[in-house]
PDB file of C-alpha atoms in Angstrom:
ATOM      1  CA  MET A   1       0.000   0.000   0.000  1.00 92.00           C
ATOM      2  CA  ASN A   2       1.390   3.388  -0.981  1.00 96.00           C
ATOM      3  CA  LEU A   3       0.729   6.248   1.456  1.00 98.00           C
ATOM      4  CA  ARG A   4       3.709   8.331   0.362  1.00 98.00           C
ATOM      5  CA  GLY A   5       3.028  12.056   0.534  1.00 98.00           C
ATOM      6  CA  ARG A   6      -0.234  11.647   2.495  1.00 98.00           C
ATOM      7  CA  HIS A   7      -1.104  13.949   5.398  1.00 98.00           C
ATOM      8  CA  PHE A   8      -2.287  12.359   8.661  1.00 98.00           C
ATOM      9  CA  LEU A   9      -4.873  14.761  10.071  1.00 98.00           C
ATOM     10  CA  LYS A  10      -7.812  12.596  11.212  1.00 98.00           C
ATOM     11  CA  LEU A  11      -8.896   8.979  10.788  1.00 98.00           C
ATOM     12  CA  LEU A  12     -11.919  10.078   8.766  1.00 98.00           C
ATOM     13  CA  ASP A  13      -9.389  10.602   5.941  1.00 98.00           C
ATOM     14  CA  TYR A  14      -8.214   6.959   6.063  1.00 98.00           C
ATOM     15  CA  SER A  15      -9.945   3.733   5.077  1.00 98.00           C
ATOM     16  CA  LYS A  16     -10.145   0.625   7.233  1.00 98.00           C
ATOM     17  CA  GLU A  17      -7.587  -1.047   4.952  1.00 98.00           C
ATOM     18  CA  GLU A  18      -5.154   1.862   5.253  1.00 98.00           C
ATOM     19  CA  ILE A  19      -5.489   1.913   9.052  1.00 98.00           C
ATOM     20  CA  ASN A  20      -4.883  -1.848   9.195  1.00 98.00           C
ATOM     21  CA  TYR A  21      -1.797  -1.396   7.034  1.00 98.00           C
ATOM     22  CA  LEU A  22      -0.413   1.219   9.448  1.00 98.00           C
ATOM     23  CA  LEU A  23      -1.141  -1.054  12.426  1.00 98.00           C
ATOM     24  CA  GLU A  24       0.655  -3.980  10.748  1.00 98.00           C
ATOM     25  CA  LEU A  25       3.600  -1.734   9.926  1.00 98.00           C
ATOM     26  CA  ALA A  26       3.687  -0.465  13.523  1.00 98.00           C
ATOM     27  CA  ALA A  27       3.681  -4.040  14.860  1.00 98.00           C
ATOM     28  CA  ASP A  28       6.550  -4.925  12.532  1.00 98.00           C
ATOM     29  CA  LEU A  29       8.557  -1.844  13.550  1.00 98.00           C
ATOM     30  CA  LYS A  30       7.897  -2.615  17.221  1.00 98.00           C
ATOM     31  CA  GLU A  31       9.233  -6.143  16.804  1.00 98.00           C
ATOM     32  CA  LYS A  32      12.304  -4.871  14.978  1.00 98.00           C
ATOM     33  CA  LYS A  33      13.034  -2.370  17.757  1.00 98.00           C
ATOM     34  CA  LYS A  34      12.756  -5.102  20.405  1.00 97.00           C
ATOM     35  CA  GLU A  35      15.191  -7.216  18.369  1.00 98.00           C
ATOM     36  CA  ARG A  36      17.583  -4.271  17.878  1.00 97.00           C
ATOM     37  CA  ILE A  37      17.145  -4.284  14.125  1.00 97.00           C
ATOM     38  CA  PHE A  38      17.925  -0.863  12.650  1.00 96.00           C
ATOM     39  CA  THR A  39      15.177   0.839  10.619  1.00 97.00           C
ATOM     40  CA  GLU A  40      16.881   3.973   9.275  1.00 97.00           C
ATOM     41  CA  TYR A  41      14.554   4.107   6.262  1.00 97.00           C
ATOM     42  CA  HIS A  42      14.644   7.910   6.065  1.00 98.00           C
ATOM     43  CA  LYS A  43      18.237   8.605   7.017  1.00 97.00           C
ATOM     44  CA  GLY A  44      19.217  12.237   6.491  1.00 96.00           C
ATOM     45  CA  LYS A  45      15.667  13.585   6.321  1.00 98.00           C
ATOM     46  CA  ASN A  46      14.511  16.382   8.615  1.00 98.00           C
ATOM     47  CA  ILE A  47      11.204  16.994  10.378  1.00 98.00           C
ATOM     48  CA  ALA A  48       9.769  19.960  12.300  1.00 98.00           C
ATOM     49  CA  LEU A  49       7.652  19.510  15.417  1.00 98.00           C
ATOM     50  CA  ILE A  50       5.346  22.455  16.178  1.00 96.00           C
ATOM     51  CA  PHE A  51       4.028  22.280  19.741  1.00 95.00           C
ATOM     52  CA  GLU A  52       1.589  25.043  20.652  1.00 92.00           C
ATOM     53  CA  LYS A  53       0.469  22.675  23.438  1.00 91.00           C
ATOM     54  CA  THR A  54       3.265  20.921  25.300  1.00 88.00           C
ATOM     55  CA  SER A  55       3.288  17.157  25.832  1.00 91.00           C
ATOM     56  CA  THR A  56       5.455  14.380  27.231  1.00 94.00           C
ATOM     57  CA  ARG A  57       4.289  11.362  25.212  1.00 95.00           C
ATOM     58  CA  THR A  58       3.713  13.049  21.859  1.00 97.00           C
ATOM     59  CA  ARG A  59       7.057  14.843  21.810  1.00 97.00           C
ATOM     60  CA  CYS A  60       9.062  11.848  23.004  1.00 98.00           C
ATOM     61  CA  ALA A  61       7.243   9.487  20.636  1.00 98.00           C
ATOM     62  CA  PHE A  62       7.890  11.690  17.597  1.00 98.00           C
ATOM     63  CA  GLU A  63      11.521  12.363  18.505  1.00 98.00           C
ATOM     64  CA  VAL A  64      12.510   8.754  19.267  1.00 98.00           C
ATOM     65  CA  ALA A  65      10.581   7.474  16.246  1.00 98.00           C
ATOM     66  CA  ALA A  66      12.323  10.019  14.025  1.00 98.00           C
ATOM     67  CA  TYR A  67      15.763   9.115  15.362  1.00 98.00           C
ATOM     68  CA  ASP A  68      15.020   5.411  14.841  1.00 98.00           C
ATOM     69  CA  LEU A  69      14.181   6.220  11.213  1.00 98.00           C
ATOM     70  CA  GLY A  70      17.495   8.064  10.856  1.00 98.00           C
ATOM     71  CA  MET A  71      15.990  11.560  10.792  1.00 98.00           C
ATOM     72  CA  ASN A  72      16.910  14.880  12.378  1.00 98.00           C
ATOM     73  CA  VAL A  73      14.356  16.812  14.464  1.00 98.00           C
ATOM     74  CA  THR A  74      13.685  20.494  15.164  1.00 97.00           C
ATOM     75  CA  TYR A  75      11.347  21.123  18.108  1.00 96.00           C
ATOM     76  CA  LEU A  76       9.397  24.393  18.117  1.00 95.00           C
ATOM     77  CA  ASP A  77       7.699  25.112  21.446  1.00 89.00           C
ATOM     78  CA  PRO A  78       5.111  27.875  22.006  1.00 80.00           C
ATOM     79  CA  SER A  79       7.842  30.477  22.568  1.00 79.00           C
ATOM     80  CA  CYS A  80       9.750  29.528  19.391  1.00 78.00           C
ATOM     81  CA  SER A  81       7.038  29.351  16.746  1.00 75.00           C
ATOM     82  CA  GLN A  82       5.512  32.470  15.168  1.00 71.00           C
ATOM     83  CA  ILE A  83       2.582  30.538  13.698  1.00 80.00           C
ATOM     84  CA  GLY A  84      -0.566  32.626  13.947  1.00 74.00           C
ATOM     85  CA  LYS A  85       1.313  35.453  15.698  1.00 79.00           C
ATOM     86  CA  LYS A  86       3.791  37.217  13.448  1.00 82.00           C
ATOM     87  CA  GLU A  87       3.335  34.761  10.599  1.00 89.00           C
ATOM     88  CA  SER A  88       0.203  33.222   9.132  1.00 93.00           C
ATOM     89  CA  THR A  89      -0.391  29.481   9.144  1.00 94.00           C
ATOM     90  CA  ALA A  90      -0.141  29.429   5.345  1.00 96.00           C
ATOM     91  CA  ASP A  91       3.200  31.237   5.351  1.00 95.00           C
ATOM     92  CA  THR A  92       4.541  28.987   8.103  1.00 94.00           C
ATOM     93  CA  ALA A  93       3.594  25.926   6.061  1.00 96.00           C
ATOM     94  CA  ARG A  94       5.349  27.226   2.944  1.00 97.00           C
ATOM     95  CA  VAL A  95       8.500  28.205   4.837  1.00 96.00           C
ATOM     96  CA  LEU A  96       8.837  24.962   6.807  1.00 97.00           C
ATOM     97  CA  SER A  97       7.983  22.687   3.895  1.00 98.00           C
ATOM     98  CA  SER A  98      10.806  24.291   1.907  1.00 98.00           C
ATOM     99  CA  MET A  99      13.268  23.188   4.614  1.00 98.00           C
ATOM    100  CA  TYR A 100      11.791  20.006   6.082  1.00 98.00           C
ATOM    101  CA  ASP A 101      10.536  16.653   4.830  1.00 98.00           C
ATOM    102  CA  GLY A 102       7.603  16.509   7.257  1.00 98.00           C
ATOM    103  CA  ILE A 103       5.777  18.705   9.785  1.00 98.00           C
ATOM    104  CA  GLU A 104       3.994  17.737  13.006  1.00 98.00           C
ATOM    105  CA  TYR A 105       1.498  20.101  14.634  1.00 97.00           C
ATOM    106  CA  ARG A 106       0.072  19.862  18.166  1.00 96.00           C
ATOM    107  CA  GLY A 107      -2.171  22.692  19.230  1.00 94.00           C
ATOM    108  CA  PHE A 108      -5.635  24.110  19.010  1.00 94.00           C
ATOM    109  CA  GLU A 109      -8.298  24.154  16.278  1.00 96.00           C
ATOM    110  CA  GLN A 110      -8.394  21.426  13.633  1.00 98.00           C
ATOM    111  CA  ASP A 111      -8.620  24.197  11.036  1.00 97.00           C
ATOM    112  CA  ILE A 112      -5.003  25.137  11.807  1.00 96.00           C
ATOM    113  CA  VAL A 113      -3.525  21.727  10.996  1.00 98.00           C
ATOM    114  CA  GLU A 114      -5.815  21.467   7.957  1.00 98.00           C
ATOM    115  CA  GLU A 115      -4.519  24.818   6.686  1.00 97.00           C
ATOM    116  CA  LEU A 116      -0.927  23.753   7.341  1.00 97.00           C
ATOM    117  CA  ALA A 117      -1.547  20.690   5.184  1.00 98.00           C
ATOM    118  CA  LEU A 118      -3.234  22.757   2.460  1.00 98.00           C
ATOM    119  CA  TYR A 119      -0.200  24.983   1.984  1.00 98.00           C
ATOM    120  CA  SER A 120       2.541  22.461   2.799  1.00 98.00           C
ATOM    121  CA  GLY A 121       4.519  20.667   0.142  1.00 97.00           C
ATOM    122  CA  VAL A 122       5.369  17.826   2.564  1.00 98.00           C
ATOM    123  CA  PRO A 123       3.306  15.517   4.815  1.00 98.00           C
ATOM    124  CA  VAL A 124       1.700  17.131   7.872  1.00 98.00           C
ATOM    125  CA  TRP A 125       0.855  15.009  10.931  1.00 98.00           C
ATOM    126  CA  ASN A 126      -1.690  15.934  13.588  1.00 98.00           C
ATOM    127  CA  GLY A 127      -0.198  15.464  17.063  1.00 98.00           C
ATOM    128  CA  LEU A 128      -3.452  16.696  18.670  1.00 97.00           C
ATOM    129  CA  THR A 129      -6.058  19.371  18.085  1.00 97.00           C
ATOM    130  CA  ASN A 130      -9.178  20.312  20.006  1.00 95.00           C
ATOM    131  CA  GLU A 131     -11.262  18.121  17.716  1.00 97.00           C
ATOM    132  CA  PHE A 132      -9.092  15.070  16.889  1.00 98.00           C
ATOM    133  CA  HIS A 133      -6.131  13.028  18.172  1.00 98.00           C
ATOM    134  CA  PRO A 134      -5.380  10.500  15.384  1.00 98.00           C
ATOM    135  CA  THR A 135      -1.884   9.415  16.457  1.00 98.00           C
ATOM    136  CA  GLN A 136      -3.309   8.398  19.839  1.00 98.00           C
ATOM    137  CA  MET A 137      -5.952   6.357  18.037  1.00 98.00           C
ATOM    138  CA  LEU A 138      -3.430   4.191  16.223  1.00 98.00           C
ATOM    139  CA  ALA A 139      -1.659   3.511  19.526  1.00 98.00           C
ATOM    140  CA  ASP A 140      -4.975   2.605  21.139  1.00 98.00           C
ATOM    141  CA  LEU A 141      -6.001   0.307  18.290  1.00 98.00           C
ATOM    142  CA  LEU A 142      -2.624  -1.447  18.336  1.00 98.00           C
ATOM    143  CA  THR A 143      -2.897  -1.961  22.109  1.00 98.00           C
ATOM    144  CA  ILE A 144      -6.419  -3.396  21.809  1.00 98.00           C
ATOM    145  CA  LYS A 145      -5.362  -5.692  18.974  1.00 98.00           C
ATOM    146  CA  GLU A 146      -2.372  -6.939  20.975  1.00 98.00           C
ATOM    147  CA  HIS A 147      -4.646  -7.863  23.896  1.00 97.00           C
ATOM    148  CA  PHE A 148      -7.633  -9.335  22.087  1.00 98.00           C
ATOM    149  CA  GLY A 149      -6.137 -10.471  18.762  1.00 98.00           C
ATOM    150  CA  GLU A 150      -8.676  -8.513  16.726  1.00 97.00           C
ATOM    151  CA  LEU A 151     -10.584  -5.249  16.547  1.00 98.00           C
ATOM    152  CA  ALA A 152     -13.866  -6.145  14.816  1.00 98.00           C
ATOM    153  CA  GLY A 153     -16.684  -6.680  17.283  1.00 98.00           C
ATOM    154  CA  ILE A 154     -14.850  -5.259  20.307  1.00 98.00           C
ATOM    155  CA  LYS A 155     -16.976  -2.991  22.505  1.00 98.00           C
ATOM    156  CA  LEU A 156     -15.187   0.140  23.751  1.00 98.00           C
ATOM    157  CA  THR A 157     -16.886   2.348  26.323  1.00 98.00           C
ATOM    158  CA  TYR A 158     -15.693   5.911  26.801  1.00 98.00           C
ATOM    159  CA  MET A 159     -16.661   7.522  30.105  1.00 98.00           C
ATOM    160  CA  GLY A 160     -16.418  11.244  30.767  1.00 96.00           C
ATOM    161  CA  ASP A 161     -16.512  14.289  28.501  1.00 96.00           C
ATOM    162  CA  ALA A 162     -16.961  12.841  24.989  1.00 97.00           C
ATOM    163  CA  ARG A 163     -17.371  16.166  23.157  1.00 96.00           C
ATOM    164  CA  TYR A 164     -13.763  16.804  22.195  1.00 94.00           C
ATOM    165  CA  ASN A 165     -10.692  15.153  20.662  1.00 96.00           C
ATOM    166  CA  MET A 166     -10.672  11.842  22.551  1.00 97.00           C
ATOM    167  CA  GLY A 167     -14.399  11.121  22.418  1.00 98.00           C
ATOM    168  CA  ASN A 168     -14.562  12.206  18.767  1.00 98.00           C
ATOM    169  CA  SER A 169     -11.515  10.236  17.714  1.00 98.00           C
ATOM    170  CA  LEU A 170     -12.427   7.025  19.520  1.00 98.00           C
ATOM    171  CA  MET A 171     -15.891   7.135  17.966  1.00 98.00           C
ATOM    172  CA  VAL A 172     -14.376   7.561  14.493  1.00 98.00           C
ATOM    173  CA  ALA A 173     -11.770   4.828  15.070  1.00 98.00           C
ATOM    174  CA  CYS A 174     -14.353   2.331  16.306  1.00 98.00           C
ATOM    175  CA  ALA A 175     -16.723   3.117  13.440  1.00 98.00           C
ATOM    176  CA  ARG A 176     -13.957   2.609  10.870  1.00 98.00           C
ATOM    177  CA  MET A 177     -12.752  -0.673  12.340  1.00 98.00           C
ATOM    178  CA  GLY A 178     -16.102  -2.381  12.906  1.00 98.00           C
ATOM    179  CA  MET A 179     -16.022  -1.904  16.670  1.00 98.00           C
ATOM    180  CA  HIS A 180     -18.879  -0.988  19.005  1.00 98.00           C
ATOM    181  CA  PHE A 181     -18.401   2.484  20.487  1.00 98.00           C
ATOM    182  CA  THR A 182     -20.351   3.639  23.530  1.00 98.00           C
ATOM    183  CA  ALA A 183     -20.209   7.108  25.057  1.00 98.00           C
ATOM    184  CA  CYS A 184     -21.350   6.633  28.645  1.00 98.00           C
ATOM    185  CA  THR A 185     -21.833  10.042  30.215  1.00 98.00           C
ATOM    186  CA  ALA A 186     -24.331  12.793  30.984  1.00 98.00           C
ATOM    187  CA  ALA A 187     -26.247  13.790  27.833  1.00 98.00           C
ATOM    188  CA  GLU A 188     -24.711  17.253  27.569  1.00 97.00           C
ATOM    189  CA  TYR A 189     -21.287  15.604  27.194  1.00 98.00           C
ATOM    190  CA  PHE A 190     -22.210  13.461  24.182  1.00 98.00           C
ATOM    191  CA  PRO A 191     -20.284  14.071  20.901  1.00 98.00           C
ATOM    192  CA  ALA A 192     -21.709  16.536  18.358  1.00 97.00           C
ATOM    193  CA  PRO A 193     -24.791  15.145  16.535  1.00 98.00           C
ATOM    194  CA  GLU A 194     -23.286  15.793  13.082  1.00 98.00           C
ATOM    195  CA  LEU A 195     -20.221  13.655  13.826  1.00 98.00           C
ATOM    196  CA  VAL A 196     -22.379  10.997  15.484  1.00 98.00           C
ATOM    197  CA  SER A 197     -24.492  10.741  12.307  1.00 98.00           C
ATOM    198  CA  GLU A 198     -21.387  10.466  10.110  1.00 98.00           C
ATOM    199  CA  CYS A 199     -19.932   7.752  12.344  1.00 98.00           C
ATOM    200  CA  GLU A 200     -23.220   5.848  12.393  1.00 98.00           C
ATOM    201  CA  GLU A 201     -23.088   5.632   8.590  1.00 98.00           C
ATOM    202  CA  ILE A 202     -19.477   4.448   8.684  1.00 98.00           C
ATOM    203  CA  ALA A 203     -20.252   1.903  11.428  1.00 98.00           C
ATOM    204  CA  GLU A 204     -23.204   0.517   9.501  1.00 98.00           C
ATOM    205  CA  ALA A 205     -20.888  -0.290   6.601  1.00 97.00           C
ATOM    206  CA  SER A 206     -18.120  -1.740   8.789  1.00 98.00           C
ATOM    207  CA  GLY A 207     -20.284  -3.839  11.098  1.00 98.00           C
ATOM    208  CA  GLY A 208     -19.772  -1.608  14.123  1.00 98.00           C
ATOM    209  CA  SER A 209     -22.198   0.536  16.088  1.00 98.00           C
ATOM    210  CA  ILE A 210     -22.505   3.823  17.962  1.00 98.00           C
ATOM    211  CA  THR A 211     -24.341   4.055  21.302  1.00 98.00           C
ATOM    212  CA  LEU A 212     -24.869   7.111  23.506  1.00 98.00           C
ATOM    213  CA  THR A 213     -26.162   6.397  27.016  1.00 98.00           C
ATOM    214  CA  GLU A 214     -26.336   7.896  30.490  1.00 98.00           C
ATOM    215  CA  ASP A 215     -26.886   4.440  32.011  1.00 98.00           C
ATOM    216  CA  ILE A 216     -23.643   2.997  33.409  1.00 98.00           C
ATOM    217  CA  ALA A 217     -24.995  -0.562  33.492  1.00 97.00           C
ATOM    218  CA  VAL A 218     -25.955  -0.347  29.813  1.00 97.00           C
ATOM    219  CA  GLY A 219     -22.733   1.419  28.853  1.00 98.00           C
ATOM    220  CA  THR A 220     -20.373  -1.013  30.541  1.00 98.00           C
ATOM    221  CA  ALA A 221     -22.154  -4.341  29.900  1.00 98.00           C
ATOM    222  CA  GLY A 222     -19.957  -6.516  27.667  1.00 97.00           C
ATOM    223  CA  ALA A 223     -17.302  -3.827  27.242  1.00 98.00           C
ATOM    224  CA  LYS A 224     -13.820  -5.147  26.510  1.00 98.00           C
ATOM    225  CA  VAL A 225     -12.288  -1.683  26.894  1.00 98.00           C
ATOM    226  CA  ILE A 226     -13.161   0.976  29.469  1.00 98.00           C
ATOM    227  CA  TYR A 227     -11.595   4.280  28.441  1.00 98.00           C
ATOM    228  CA  THR A 228     -11.489   7.705  30.047  1.00 98.00           C
ATOM    229  CA  ASP A 229      -9.586  10.992  29.913  1.00 97.00           C
ATOM    230  CA  VAL A 230      -9.184  14.087  32.092  1.00 94.00           C
ATOM    231  CA  TRP A 231     -12.388  16.012  32.670  1.00 93.00           C
ATOM    232  CA  VAL A 232     -10.957  19.524  32.546  1.00 86.00           C
ATOM    233  CA  SER A 233      -8.031  21.172  30.770  1.00 76.00           C
ATOM    234  CA  MET A 234      -5.622  23.224  32.856  1.00 64.00           C
ATOM    235  CA  GLY A 235      -6.255  26.950  32.735  1.00 68.00           C
ATOM    236  CA  GLU A 236     -10.041  26.678  32.729  1.00 78.00           C
ATOM    237  CA  PRO A 237     -11.810  28.643  35.499  1.00 83.00           C
ATOM    238  CA  ASP A 238     -12.787  27.098  38.823  1.00 83.00           C
ATOM    239  CA  GLU A 239     -16.500  27.217  38.012  1.00 87.00           C
ATOM    240  CA  ILE A 240     -15.872  24.923  35.021  1.00 89.00           C
ATOM    241  CA  TRP A 241     -13.956  22.497  37.249  1.00 88.00           C
ATOM    242  CA  GLU A 242     -16.767  22.510  39.808  1.00 92.00           C
ATOM    243  CA  LYS A 243     -19.427  21.806  37.174  1.00 94.00           C
ATOM    244  CA  ARG A 244     -17.460  19.039  35.445  1.00 94.00           C
ATOM    245  CA  ILE A 245     -16.617  17.321  38.727  1.00 94.00           C
ATOM    246  CA  ARG A 246     -20.266  17.468  39.791  1.00 95.00           C
ATOM    247  CA  ASP A 247     -21.608  16.273  36.420  1.00 97.00           C
ATOM    248  CA  LEU A 248     -19.027  13.594  35.683  1.00 97.00           C
ATOM    249  CA  LYS A 249     -18.330  12.145  39.143  1.00 96.00           C
ATOM    250  CA  PRO A 250     -20.970   9.408  38.557  1.00 97.00           C
ATOM    251  CA  TYR A 251     -18.942   8.328  35.489  1.00 98.00           C
ATOM    252  CA  GLN A 252     -15.622   7.963  37.278  1.00 98.00           C
ATOM    253  CA  VAL A 253     -13.899   4.682  36.356  1.00 98.00           C
ATOM    254  CA  ASN A 254     -13.692   2.735  39.606  1.00 98.00           C
ATOM    255  CA  ALA A 255     -13.703  -0.890  40.736  1.00 98.00           C
ATOM    256  CA  ASN A 256     -17.488  -1.112  40.450  1.00 97.00           C
ATOM    257  CA  VAL A 257     -17.393   0.068  36.822  1.00 98.00           C
ATOM    258  CA  MET A 258     -14.726  -2.508  35.957  1.00 98.00           C
ATOM    259  CA  LYS A 259     -16.823  -5.248  37.611  1.00 98.00           C
ATOM    260  CA  GLN A 260     -19.743  -4.402  35.340  1.00 97.00           C
ATOM    261  CA  ALA A 261     -17.591  -4.651  32.208  1.00 98.00           C
ATOM    262  CA  ASP A 262     -16.493  -7.926  30.584  1.00 98.00           C
ATOM    263  CA  GLN A 263     -14.353 -10.075  32.879  1.00 96.00           C
ATOM    264  CA  ASP A 264     -11.408  -9.670  30.494  1.00 97.00           C
ATOM    265  CA  ALA A 265     -11.879  -5.901  30.085  1.00 98.00           C
ATOM    266  CA  VAL A 266      -8.872  -3.607  30.154  1.00 98.00           C
ATOM    267  CA  PHE A 267      -8.621   0.000  31.311  1.00 98.00           C
ATOM    268  CA  MET A 268      -7.159   2.615  28.956  1.00 98.00           C
ATOM    269  CA  HIS A 269      -6.275   6.299  29.321  1.00 98.00           C
ATOM    270  CA  CYS A 270      -4.283   8.574  26.999  1.00 97.00           C
ATOM    271  CA  LEU A 271      -2.507  10.211  29.997  1.00 96.00           C
ATOM    272  CA  PRO A 272      -1.749  12.192  32.037  1.00 94.00           C
ATOM    273  CA  ALA A 273      -4.321  10.966  34.564  1.00 95.00           C
ATOM    274  CA  PHE A 274      -5.526  12.534  37.800  1.00 94.00           C
ATOM    275  CA  HIS A 275      -5.605   9.374  39.918  1.00 96.00           C
ATOM    276  CA  ASP A 276      -3.773  10.608  43.040  1.00 95.00           C
ATOM    277  CA  ILE A 277      -2.298  13.763  44.589  1.00 94.00           C
ATOM    278  CA  LYS A 278       1.362  13.005  43.905  1.00 94.00           C
ATOM    279  CA  THR A 279       1.600  15.807  41.336  1.00 92.00           C
ATOM    280  CA  ALA A 280       1.386  19.586  41.695  1.00 91.00           C
ATOM    281  CA  THR A 281      -1.866  19.551  39.724  1.00 86.00           C
ATOM    282  CA  GLY A 282      -3.292  16.728  41.821  1.00 89.00           C
ATOM    283  CA  LYS A 283      -2.505  18.624  45.020  1.00 93.00           C
ATOM    284  CA  GLU A 284      -4.085  21.782  43.614  1.00 88.00           C
ATOM    285  CA  ILE A 285      -7.261  19.899  42.720  1.00 88.00           C
ATOM    286  CA  TYR A 286      -7.396  18.402  46.219  1.00 92.00           C
ATOM    287  CA  GLN A 287      -6.918  21.797  47.870  1.00 93.00           C
ATOM    288  CA  LYS A 288      -9.624  23.436  45.769  1.00 90.00           C
ATOM    289  CA  PHE A 289     -12.207  20.671  45.449  1.00 91.00           C
ATOM    290  CA  GLY A 290     -11.394  18.141  48.169  1.00 93.00           C
ATOM    291  CA  ILE A 291     -10.981  15.101  45.893  1.00 93.00           C
ATOM    292  CA  THR A 292      -7.931  12.847  45.666  1.00 94.00           C
ATOM    293  CA  GLU A 293      -8.976  11.068  42.454  1.00 95.00           C
ATOM    294  CA  MET A 294     -10.869  12.361  39.453  1.00 95.00           C
ATOM    295  CA  GLU A 295     -11.680  10.476  36.229  1.00 97.00           C
ATOM    296  CA  VAL A 296     -10.176   7.181  37.482  1.00 98.00           C
ATOM    297  CA  THR A 297      -9.401   5.796  40.892  1.00 98.00           C
ATOM    298  CA  ASP A 298      -5.854   4.882  41.802  1.00 97.00           C
ATOM    299  CA  GLU A 299      -7.047   1.328  42.454  1.00 98.00           C
ATOM    300  CA  VAL A 300      -8.064   0.877  38.808  1.00 98.00           C
ATOM    301  CA  PHE A 301      -5.150   2.870  37.380  1.00 98.00           C
ATOM    302  CA  GLU A 302      -2.593   0.690  39.168  1.00 98.00           C
ATOM    303  CA  SER A 303      -4.470  -2.586  38.671  1.00 98.00           C
ATOM    304  CA  ALA A 304      -3.463  -5.523  36.497  1.00 97.00           C
ATOM    305  CA  ARG A 305      -6.284  -4.582  34.101  1.00 98.00           C
ATOM    306  CA  SER A 306      -4.681  -1.220  33.353  1.00 98.00           C
ATOM    307  CA  VAL A 307      -2.728  -1.125  30.080  1.00 98.00           C
ATOM    308  CA  VAL A 308      -2.024   2.599  30.066  1.00 98.00           C
ATOM    309  CA  PHE A 309       1.759   2.279  29.905  1.00 98.00           C
ATOM    310  CA  GLU A 310       1.679  -0.278  27.086  1.00 98.00           C
ATOM    311  CA  GLU A 311      -0.633   2.158  25.335  1.00 98.00           C
ATOM    312  CA  ALA A 312       1.839   5.005  25.944  1.00 98.00           C
ATOM    313  CA  GLU A 313       4.739   2.986  24.510  1.00 98.00           C
ATOM    314  CA  ASN A 314       2.702   2.211  21.418  1.00 98.00           C
ATOM    315  CA  ARG A 315       2.507   5.918  20.652  1.00 98.00           C
ATOM    316  CA  MET A 316       6.131   5.676  19.506  1.00 98.00           C
ATOM    317  CA  HIS A 317       5.686   2.583  17.348  1.00 98.00           C
ATOM    318  CA  THR A 318       2.536   3.843  15.598  1.00 98.00           C
ATOM    319  CA  ILE A 319       3.937   7.332  15.041  1.00 98.00           C
ATOM    320  CA  LYS A 320       7.018   5.698  13.539  1.00 98.00           C
ATOM    321  CA  ALA A 321       4.743   3.759  11.188  1.00 98.00           C
ATOM    322  CA  ILE A 322       2.909   6.934  10.140  1.00 98.00           C
ATOM    323  CA  MET A 323       6.154   8.751   9.346  1.00 98.00           C
ATOM    324  CA  ALA A 324       7.752   5.752   7.666  1.00 98.00           C
ATOM    325  CA  ALA A 325       4.729   5.253   5.408  1.00 98.00           C
ATOM    326  CA  THR A 326       3.959   8.857   4.494  1.00 98.00           C
ATOM    327  CA  LEU A 327       7.566   9.857   3.813  1.00 98.00           C
TER     328      LEU A 327
END
């Protein structure tokens, strides 16, 4: 399969066959790395990483994957890039694509990464936007496939705020791959109706399904994967935190939730997670709101059913596959 020159902006742009190809390539690259087999397929090439939102996993995954492929990396943090400030997105794309072989963008609106791709002469990869997180999806799909041997027919239940990048992307990924996606949360936190309708059409063709429910028993019954993410982004006002904690507390992933899921169910989270008060943010949340755990309890996070660190490692292998294929 030839994906050379393709952008990687959202999974809606990729077919089931293309996604499977990337997953197979990622599995092969993962095995080679474990066996210390060099994969410098793009030796001497250069990529630019634009990070308007900082990250541990995304940056490390892109950098290590690039080095493994023999490439050089330039990291542009929020203080280094002039994108959208002194220079337009279109101009940034044309400048960087004249110097680099590929561009990663992690930041805000999906429109920004789409515009970068429109004006870039080289592949652009979406490291995260407000609406979609496609590199995380490949890592999640690879992790699920490693545990259950297949993707088709697997029920994945997302608990929490399903209106943004993680809820949207998981719904798209499940629809594409013939999986059964459930958003289990308060109704006001369901994904946008337009995207739900689009995913329902895709799922009908693939053999999957889309379910939106406020009922935890319905949402978790038969689920092979219980997935959650942080409820609030840092920097949002206290009143938003208070409302989200109040609305979403019933949908916290705890031992009772895991008991209601399939006996072989795994817990997944894209990280970072607020499961204790061992971080500055965790302590701040405790001081302000009196809770020591938020979207997931420490008991579940540290349990044998938690695969969050395998999932995090797979970010590197799947990102390597994306870059290897599109370059």
